[in-house]
Short mmCIF file of C-alpha atoms and ligand atoms in Angstrom, two decimals:
data_model
loop_
_atom_site.label_atom_id
_atom_site.label_comp_id
_atom_site.label_asym_id
_atom_site.label_seq_id
_atom_site.Cartn_x
_atom_site.Cartn_y
_atom_site.Cartn_z
CA MET A 1 -177.99 -76.51 -90.57
CA GLU A 2 -175.87 -79.25 -92.14
CA GLY A 3 -172.73 -78.25 -94.06
CA ASP A 4 -171.98 -79.25 -97.68
CA ASP A 5 -169.95 -82.27 -96.54
CA ASP A 6 -172.88 -83.63 -94.54
CA VAL A 7 -175.28 -83.09 -97.41
CA GLU A 8 -172.90 -84.91 -99.76
CA MET A 9 -172.48 -87.75 -97.25
CA ARG A 10 -176.25 -88.08 -96.83
CA GLU A 11 -176.64 -88.36 -100.62
CA TRP A 12 -173.89 -90.98 -100.74
CA CYS A 13 -175.53 -93.02 -97.94
CA HIS A 14 -178.77 -92.86 -99.87
CA ALA A 15 -177.11 -94.12 -103.08
CA LEU A 16 -175.32 -96.97 -101.25
CA PRO A 17 -177.07 -100.33 -101.80
CA LYS A 18 -178.22 -101.48 -98.37
CA ILE A 19 -179.34 -104.66 -96.63
CA GLU A 20 -182.14 -104.32 -94.05
CA LEU A 21 -182.35 -107.28 -91.67
CA HIS A 22 -184.36 -105.88 -88.76
CA ALA A 23 -187.53 -103.97 -89.63
CA HIS A 24 -190.99 -104.55 -88.12
CA LEU A 25 -193.87 -104.05 -90.55
CA ASN A 26 -196.12 -102.15 -88.15
CA GLY A 27 -193.19 -100.05 -86.96
CA SER A 28 -192.55 -98.93 -90.53
CA ILE A 29 -195.92 -97.41 -91.43
CA ARG A 30 -195.80 -93.90 -92.93
CA ASP A 31 -197.03 -91.15 -90.58
CA SER A 32 -199.34 -89.88 -93.35
CA THR A 33 -200.98 -93.31 -93.62
CA LEU A 34 -201.34 -93.61 -89.83
CA LEU A 35 -203.00 -90.20 -89.68
CA GLU A 36 -205.32 -91.09 -92.53
CA LEU A 37 -206.31 -94.38 -90.88
CA ALA A 38 -206.80 -92.64 -87.52
CA LYS A 39 -209.00 -89.99 -89.12
CA ARG A 40 -211.12 -92.69 -90.76
CA LEU A 41 -211.58 -94.59 -87.49
CA GLY A 42 -212.28 -91.28 -85.74
CA GLU A 43 -215.11 -90.59 -88.19
CA LYS A 44 -216.52 -94.05 -87.47
CA GLY A 45 -216.40 -93.29 -83.73
CA VAL A 46 -213.96 -96.14 -83.00
CA ILE A 47 -211.31 -93.76 -81.61
CA VAL A 48 -211.08 -90.05 -80.80
CA PHE A 49 -208.81 -88.68 -83.55
CA GLU A 50 -207.64 -85.64 -81.54
CA ASP A 51 -206.48 -87.98 -78.74
CA VAL A 52 -204.22 -90.04 -81.01
CA GLU A 53 -203.00 -87.36 -83.46
CA HIS A 54 -200.34 -85.98 -81.10
CA ILE A 55 -199.25 -89.50 -80.09
CA ILE A 56 -198.59 -90.45 -83.72
CA MET A 57 -196.56 -87.30 -84.37
CA LYS A 58 -194.53 -87.39 -81.14
CA TYR A 59 -190.77 -87.41 -81.74
CA GLY A 60 -189.09 -88.85 -78.63
CA ARG A 61 -190.60 -92.01 -77.16
CA SER A 62 -189.68 -94.15 -74.18
CA LEU A 63 -189.69 -97.94 -74.58
CA PRO A 64 -193.02 -98.37 -72.65
CA GLU A 65 -194.59 -95.61 -74.81
CA CYS A 66 -193.51 -97.48 -77.96
CA PHE A 67 -195.43 -100.53 -76.88
CA GLN A 68 -198.54 -98.43 -76.12
CA LEU A 69 -198.18 -97.03 -79.61
CA PHE A 70 -197.97 -100.49 -81.18
CA ASP A 71 -201.31 -101.31 -79.56
CA LEU A 72 -202.73 -98.22 -81.28
CA PHE A 73 -201.11 -99.17 -84.63
CA HIS A 74 -202.67 -102.60 -84.36
CA ILE A 75 -206.11 -101.03 -83.90
CA LEU A 76 -205.50 -98.80 -86.94
CA ALA A 77 -204.09 -101.51 -89.23
CA THR A 78 -206.51 -104.19 -88.28
CA ASP A 79 -208.23 -105.39 -91.47
CA HIS A 80 -206.80 -107.35 -94.39
CA GLU A 81 -207.04 -104.47 -96.83
CA THR A 82 -205.03 -102.16 -94.58
CA VAL A 83 -202.39 -104.82 -93.91
CA THR A 84 -201.96 -105.19 -97.68
CA ARG A 85 -201.73 -101.44 -98.16
CA ILE A 86 -199.16 -100.82 -95.43
CA THR A 87 -197.01 -103.74 -96.64
CA LYS A 88 -196.97 -102.34 -100.18
CA GLU A 89 -196.07 -98.86 -98.94
CA VAL A 90 -193.37 -100.09 -96.56
CA ILE A 91 -191.63 -102.07 -99.34
CA GLU A 92 -191.82 -99.11 -101.71
CA ASP A 93 -190.33 -96.85 -99.02
CA PHE A 94 -187.42 -99.23 -98.37
CA ALA A 95 -186.80 -99.60 -102.12
CA ALA A 96 -186.77 -95.79 -102.46
CA GLU A 97 -183.91 -95.78 -99.90
CA ASN A 98 -181.90 -98.16 -102.13
CA VAL A 99 -182.46 -101.10 -99.84
CA VAL A 100 -181.65 -104.00 -102.18
CA TYR A 101 -182.50 -106.80 -99.74
CA LEU A 102 -185.24 -106.47 -97.15
CA GLU A 103 -186.00 -109.03 -94.49
CA LEU A 104 -189.32 -107.72 -93.23
CA ARG A 105 -190.71 -109.15 -90.00
CA THR A 106 -194.25 -109.15 -88.72
CA THR A 107 -196.35 -110.87 -86.06
CA PRO A 108 -199.15 -112.95 -87.61
CA LYS A 109 -202.34 -111.80 -85.86
CA LYS A 110 -205.77 -113.18 -85.13
CA ASN A 111 -208.74 -110.85 -85.08
CA GLU A 112 -212.03 -112.68 -84.90
CA ALA A 113 -214.12 -109.52 -85.35
CA LYS A 114 -212.47 -108.99 -88.76
CA GLY A 115 -212.45 -112.68 -89.71
CA MET A 116 -208.67 -112.63 -89.51
CA THR A 117 -206.53 -115.69 -88.76
CA LYS A 118 -202.75 -115.77 -88.59
CA ARG A 119 -202.80 -117.38 -92.04
CA SER A 120 -205.14 -114.80 -93.59
CA TYR A 121 -203.07 -111.98 -92.02
CA MET A 122 -199.97 -113.36 -93.75
CA LYS A 123 -201.87 -113.75 -96.99
CA ALA A 124 -202.73 -110.04 -96.78
CA VAL A 125 -199.02 -109.28 -96.27
CA ILE A 126 -198.12 -111.33 -99.36
CA ASP A 127 -200.82 -109.54 -101.35
CA GLY A 128 -198.99 -106.35 -100.36
CA LEU A 129 -195.75 -107.73 -101.84
CA ARG A 130 -197.59 -108.47 -105.07
CA ALA A 131 -199.12 -104.99 -105.18
CA VAL A 132 -195.76 -103.16 -105.19
CA GLU A 133 -195.58 -101.01 -108.31
CA THR A 134 -192.31 -99.11 -108.25
CA VAL A 135 -189.84 -102.04 -108.27
CA ASP A 136 -189.78 -105.78 -108.91
CA VAL A 137 -190.03 -107.83 -105.72
CA VAL A 138 -187.83 -110.93 -105.85
CA LEU A 139 -188.66 -113.58 -103.29
CA PHE A 140 -186.48 -116.46 -102.26
CA ASP A 141 -188.31 -119.77 -102.50
CA SER A 142 -186.73 -121.87 -99.76
CA SER A 143 -188.96 -124.86 -100.46
CA ASN A 144 -187.44 -125.29 -103.93
CA GLU A 145 -185.75 -128.68 -104.14
CA ASN A 146 -182.81 -127.21 -106.05
CA GLY A 147 -182.67 -124.55 -103.37
CA SER A 148 -181.79 -121.78 -105.71
CA GLU A 149 -184.64 -120.34 -107.72
CA SER A 150 -185.98 -116.99 -106.70
CA THR A 151 -189.34 -115.87 -107.95
CA ILE A 152 -190.08 -112.43 -109.29
CA ILE A 153 -193.60 -112.11 -108.00
CA ASN A 154 -194.77 -108.92 -109.58
CA GLY A 155 -192.70 -108.17 -112.65
CA THR A 156 -193.10 -109.07 -116.31
CA SER A 157 -190.24 -110.04 -118.60
CA ALA A 158 -190.65 -106.71 -120.42
CA GLU A 159 -189.97 -105.00 -117.13
CA MET A 160 -186.87 -107.00 -116.24
CA LYS A 161 -184.70 -103.91 -116.43
CA ARG A 162 -186.59 -102.25 -113.59
CA ARG A 163 -184.93 -101.95 -110.20
CA LYS A 164 -185.35 -104.97 -107.92
CA ILE A 165 -185.72 -105.45 -104.22
CA TYR A 166 -184.86 -108.94 -102.99
CA MET A 167 -186.99 -109.98 -100.03
CA GLY A 168 -187.58 -112.48 -97.29
CA LEU A 169 -190.25 -112.49 -94.58
CA LEU A 170 -189.71 -113.32 -90.92
CA LEU A 171 -192.64 -114.36 -88.75
CA SER A 172 -192.44 -112.83 -85.27
CA ILE A 173 -193.51 -114.50 -82.07
CA ASP A 174 -194.83 -111.80 -79.69
CA ARG A 175 -193.66 -112.16 -76.09
CA ARG A 176 -197.32 -111.89 -74.99
CA GLU A 177 -198.15 -115.15 -76.78
CA THR A 178 -198.67 -118.61 -75.25
CA THR A 179 -196.58 -121.63 -76.20
CA THR A 180 -199.42 -122.91 -78.39
CA ALA A 181 -199.70 -119.60 -80.25
CA ALA A 182 -195.93 -119.48 -80.74
CA VAL A 183 -195.88 -123.03 -82.14
CA GLU A 184 -198.73 -122.07 -84.47
CA THR A 185 -196.56 -119.24 -85.86
CA VAL A 186 -193.65 -121.61 -86.49
CA ASP A 187 -195.96 -124.11 -88.23
CA LEU A 188 -197.27 -121.28 -90.41
CA ALA A 189 -193.71 -120.26 -91.28
CA VAL A 190 -192.96 -123.82 -92.41
CA GLU A 191 -196.13 -123.87 -94.49
CA MET A 192 -195.24 -120.54 -96.12
CA LYS A 193 -191.64 -121.32 -97.05
CA ASP A 194 -192.51 -121.24 -100.73
CA LEU A 195 -194.05 -117.78 -100.25
CA GLY A 196 -190.88 -116.09 -99.12
CA VAL A 197 -190.86 -116.86 -95.38
CA VAL A 198 -187.22 -117.35 -94.42
CA GLY A 199 -187.17 -117.40 -90.63
CA ILE A 200 -188.54 -116.71 -87.15
CA ASP A 201 -188.13 -113.72 -84.82
CA LEU A 202 -188.88 -113.33 -81.13
CA SER A 203 -189.92 -109.78 -80.22
CA GLY A 204 -192.42 -107.73 -78.21
CA ASN A 205 -192.31 -105.88 -74.92
CA PRO A 206 -189.13 -107.15 -73.24
CA VAL A 207 -190.52 -106.85 -69.71
CA ILE A 208 -193.35 -109.26 -70.53
CA GLY A 209 -193.19 -113.06 -70.73
CA GLU A 210 -190.80 -115.87 -69.95
CA TRP A 211 -188.14 -117.50 -72.17
CA GLN A 212 -189.49 -120.96 -71.23
CA THR A 213 -192.84 -120.08 -72.86
CA TYR A 214 -191.30 -119.60 -76.33
CA LEU A 215 -188.58 -122.21 -76.06
CA PRO A 216 -190.67 -125.18 -77.38
CA ALA A 217 -191.62 -123.16 -80.50
CA LEU A 218 -188.06 -121.96 -81.05
CA LYS A 219 -186.68 -125.49 -80.63
CA HIS A 220 -189.26 -126.69 -83.13
CA ALA A 221 -188.12 -123.99 -85.60
CA LYS A 222 -184.53 -125.10 -85.10
CA GLU A 223 -185.44 -128.76 -85.70
CA VAL A 224 -187.17 -127.97 -88.99
CA GLY A 225 -184.25 -125.82 -90.12
CA LEU A 226 -185.81 -122.36 -89.91
CA PRO A 227 -183.22 -119.68 -89.06
CA ILE A 228 -183.99 -117.70 -85.89
CA THR A 229 -183.27 -114.17 -84.68
CA LEU A 230 -183.95 -113.11 -81.09
CA HIS A 231 -184.50 -109.67 -79.56
CA CYS A 232 -181.94 -109.96 -76.80
CA GLY A 233 -181.04 -107.72 -73.85
CA GLU A 234 -183.30 -104.75 -74.53
CA VAL A 235 -183.67 -104.63 -70.73
CA PRO A 236 -181.31 -106.03 -68.10
CA ASN A 237 -182.27 -109.72 -67.68
CA LYS A 238 -179.17 -111.78 -67.01
CA LYS A 239 -180.91 -115.13 -66.87
CA GLU A 240 -182.69 -114.66 -70.18
CA ILE A 241 -179.64 -113.22 -71.95
CA GLN A 242 -177.64 -116.28 -70.87
CA ALA A 243 -180.43 -118.64 -72.01
CA MET A 244 -180.56 -116.89 -75.40
CA LEU A 245 -176.79 -117.17 -75.84
CA ASP A 246 -176.99 -120.87 -74.88
CA PHE A 247 -179.68 -121.31 -77.55
CA CYS A 248 -177.27 -119.86 -80.11
CA PRO A 249 -179.65 -118.36 -82.71
CA GLN A 250 -178.50 -117.38 -86.22
CA ARG A 251 -178.76 -113.66 -85.32
CA MET A 252 -179.60 -111.37 -82.40
CA GLY A 253 -181.12 -107.88 -82.29
CA HIS A 254 -180.20 -105.00 -79.96
CA VAL A 255 -177.94 -106.72 -77.32
CA CYS A 256 -177.89 -103.56 -75.16
CA TYR A 257 -177.59 -104.92 -71.61
CA LEU A 258 -174.88 -107.55 -71.85
CA GLU A 259 -172.26 -107.86 -69.13
CA GLU A 260 -168.56 -108.57 -69.57
CA GLU A 261 -168.86 -112.38 -69.67
CA GLU A 262 -171.88 -112.24 -72.01
CA TRP A 263 -170.04 -109.98 -74.46
CA LYS A 264 -167.23 -112.52 -74.47
CA THR A 265 -169.66 -115.36 -75.16
CA LEU A 266 -171.44 -113.42 -77.94
CA LYS A 267 -168.12 -112.66 -79.59
CA SER A 268 -166.79 -116.19 -79.27
CA LEU A 269 -170.02 -117.57 -80.79
CA LYS A 270 -169.78 -114.95 -83.57
CA ILE A 271 -173.56 -114.47 -83.59
CA PRO A 272 -174.30 -111.63 -86.04
CA VAL A 273 -175.92 -108.60 -84.37
CA GLU A 274 -178.66 -106.42 -85.85
CA ILE A 275 -177.65 -102.91 -84.75
CA CYS A 276 -180.52 -100.43 -84.28
CA LEU A 277 -178.82 -97.13 -83.38
CA THR A 278 -181.70 -94.64 -83.49
CA SER A 279 -184.12 -97.05 -81.83
CA ASN A 280 -181.71 -97.69 -78.94
CA VAL A 281 -180.98 -93.99 -78.44
CA ARG A 282 -184.64 -92.88 -78.66
CA THR A 283 -185.80 -95.54 -76.21
CA GLU A 284 -182.87 -94.63 -73.93
CA ARG A 285 -181.22 -98.04 -74.07
CA VAL A 286 -177.92 -96.20 -74.74
CA PRO A 287 -177.10 -92.56 -73.87
CA SER A 288 -176.13 -91.50 -77.42
CA VAL A 289 -174.93 -92.87 -80.77
CA GLU A 290 -171.31 -92.17 -79.70
CA TYR A 291 -171.71 -94.52 -76.70
CA HIS A 292 -173.45 -97.28 -78.65
CA HIS A 293 -171.93 -100.78 -78.47
CA PHE A 294 -171.72 -100.69 -82.29
CA VAL A 295 -168.24 -99.25 -82.00
CA ASP A 296 -166.94 -102.02 -79.74
CA LEU A 297 -168.41 -104.75 -81.96
CA TYR A 298 -167.14 -103.03 -85.12
CA ASN A 299 -163.61 -102.66 -83.74
CA ALA A 300 -163.71 -106.32 -82.69
CA LYS A 301 -164.68 -107.21 -86.31
CA HIS A 302 -167.80 -108.88 -84.94
CA PRO A 303 -170.44 -109.70 -87.62
CA LEU A 304 -173.11 -106.99 -87.64
CA ALA A 305 -175.70 -105.26 -89.80
CA LEU A 306 -177.03 -101.71 -89.50
CA CYS A 307 -180.83 -101.75 -89.28
CA THR A 308 -183.76 -99.41 -88.61
CA ASP A 309 -186.00 -101.50 -86.30
CA ASP A 310 -189.06 -99.23 -86.72
CA PRO A 311 -188.35 -96.48 -89.26
CA GLY A 312 -191.91 -95.10 -88.99
CA LEU A 313 -191.98 -95.05 -85.22
CA PHE A 314 -188.53 -93.49 -84.90
CA SER A 315 -188.63 -91.24 -88.01
CA THR A 316 -185.48 -92.74 -89.46
CA SER A 317 -184.34 -94.57 -92.60
CA LEU A 318 -181.54 -97.02 -93.32
CA SER A 319 -179.68 -94.28 -95.22
CA ASN A 320 -179.89 -92.16 -92.07
CA GLU A 321 -178.51 -95.00 -89.90
CA TYR A 322 -175.45 -95.19 -92.19
CA PHE A 323 -175.08 -91.41 -92.04
CA LEU A 324 -175.17 -91.54 -88.22
CA VAL A 325 -172.38 -94.11 -88.20
CA ALA A 326 -170.29 -92.03 -90.59
CA SER A 327 -170.74 -88.85 -88.53
CA ALA A 328 -170.38 -90.38 -85.06
CA PHE A 329 -167.41 -92.64 -85.75
CA GLY A 330 -165.77 -90.99 -88.74
CA LEU A 331 -165.99 -94.09 -90.94
CA SER A 332 -164.93 -93.72 -94.55
CA LYS A 333 -167.19 -94.45 -97.51
CA GLY A 334 -165.13 -97.57 -98.23
CA GLU A 335 -165.72 -98.82 -94.69
CA MET A 336 -169.44 -98.18 -94.95
CA LEU A 337 -169.65 -99.99 -98.26
CA GLN A 338 -167.92 -102.90 -96.55
CA ILE A 339 -170.43 -102.90 -93.64
CA SER A 340 -173.33 -103.02 -96.09
CA GLN A 341 -171.76 -105.68 -98.31
CA LYS A 342 -170.76 -107.88 -95.34
CA ALA A 343 -174.40 -107.97 -94.20
CA VAL A 344 -175.14 -110.16 -97.25
CA GLU A 345 -173.40 -113.00 -95.36
CA TYR A 346 -175.97 -112.82 -92.54
CA ILE A 347 -179.22 -112.93 -94.56
CA PHE A 348 -181.53 -115.92 -94.06
CA ALA A 349 -181.64 -116.87 -97.76
CA ASP A 350 -179.38 -119.30 -99.63
CA SER A 351 -176.15 -118.91 -101.57
CA GLU A 352 -177.89 -118.12 -104.88
CA MET A 353 -179.63 -115.11 -103.36
CA LYS A 354 -176.30 -114.10 -101.80
CA LYS A 355 -174.63 -114.38 -105.22
CA SER A 356 -177.26 -112.11 -106.80
CA LEU A 357 -176.70 -109.56 -104.03
CA MET A 358 -172.92 -109.74 -104.32
CA LYS A 359 -173.35 -108.85 -107.97
CA VAL A 360 -175.38 -105.80 -106.97
CA PHE A 361 -172.48 -104.73 -104.75
CA GLU A 362 -169.86 -105.38 -107.44
CA ASP A 363 -171.81 -103.09 -109.77
CA ALA A 364 -172.15 -100.48 -107.02
CA GLN A 365 -168.43 -100.59 -106.30
CA ARG A 366 -167.76 -99.58 -109.90
CA LYS A 367 -170.30 -96.74 -109.77
CA LEU A 368 -169.95 -95.26 -106.27
CA VAL A 369 -167.26 -92.65 -105.67
CA LEU A 370 -165.31 -93.74 -102.61
C1 6MZ B 401 -189.24 -105.42 -79.27
C2 6MZ B 401 -190.50 -104.70 -81.03
C3 6MZ B 401 -189.73 -103.51 -81.12
O1 6MZ B 401 -195.09 -107.37 -85.83
O2 6MZ B 401 -197.07 -105.87 -85.70
N1 6MZ B 401 -191.43 -104.64 -81.99
N2 6MZ B 401 -190.24 -105.64 -80.12
N3 6MZ B 401 -188.48 -104.31 -79.28
C4 6MZ B 401 -188.69 -103.32 -80.18
N4 6MZ B 401 -187.91 -102.19 -80.13
C5 6MZ B 401 -188.43 -100.87 -80.05
N5 6MZ B 401 -190.20 -102.79 -82.15
C6 6MZ B 401 -191.23 -103.50 -82.67
O3 6MZ B 401 -194.74 -104.90 -85.75
C7 6MZ B 401 -194.88 -104.32 -84.48
C8 6MZ B 401 -194.44 -105.28 -83.40
O4 6MZ B 401 -193.02 -105.52 -83.49
C9 6MZ B 401 -192.46 -105.69 -82.21
C10 6MZ B 401 -193.60 -105.55 -81.20
O5 6MZ B 401 -194.10 -106.82 -80.88
C11 6MZ B 401 -194.63 -104.74 -81.98
O6 6MZ B 401 -195.95 -104.94 -81.52
P1 6MZ B 401 -195.68 -106.10 -86.29
O7 6MZ B 401 -195.66 -105.92 -87.76
#
């Protein structure tokens, strides 16, 4: 059982305004929703519910098991209506954790049987943003000529005093995709800039695919000015890690298997790192939180952001990730506030959005007991 100090620290981490920069939509689905969807498909005879029930509820998962599970999630969340529902729920869950800025990433998917194109999948995601009821969703419109206006997409002026979650969407390229499919995703991201799309991610099973396959799409994204984040070094792959560092994206996720020289390069390039503690421990990329490279990067004052990766899959929350850092490394509340506030600098939206978020943190600084 946790002592009073831990309980108090957990509450404080919950109250802290937080910035989430690395969360996959389909890795963030509530267990209750997954079970409900599985039951429904079981009744239709599409899957055998009893076979998947224990997989959904399993606690510890290896990296290969995670990717098997994503295939199952994609079968469960396969129609437009479900995509809209899970998006709405995921945003509400992040807002309930006092996440004040959420950069949510997802892989646009085609599913001919359901009449789904990458574009219609993304439209279903945006419908989910509009359906959020508990908070106002504020989207950054990066196509705006003045570059500064954000759009409240589901609030009314009478409701302006409600809590807000600022948001951006990242479109993910899956490592299983071809060059053509990856370019299609980047083109879609450009087209959807005025709908809150702020950048591109490269993710998927790290043992699949070749860097050269995605490079044309990533170069294209760079040319048109779309910020990029890469899943880097989730498995040892020296050649690819070097190629990714040479590419110099705006951010990188994970960076677990870097060697001495690569750490030096990462640090000299000052590429911000999305730290996913629970994900890396559960998938056995690092032996424990205490041995996570977070501590080395933090001590080196390297730019970083604490993130959840897949809060549904790993039964975590951003508040919990902050609590883990506090317990494992003995960081003070002031230091944790600083980690959260610093992450504003690494978001893929412009200076106006950053200003709005800085104001949120100024207010919090006055209210939070440090
Ligand atoms: C690499 C990951 C990941 O896009 O369908 N994804 N890719 N490493 C990880 N660490 C465990 N966690 C999630 O969300 C699910 C997809 O995100 C990527 C995988 O491609 C997965 O299929 P979306 O919303």
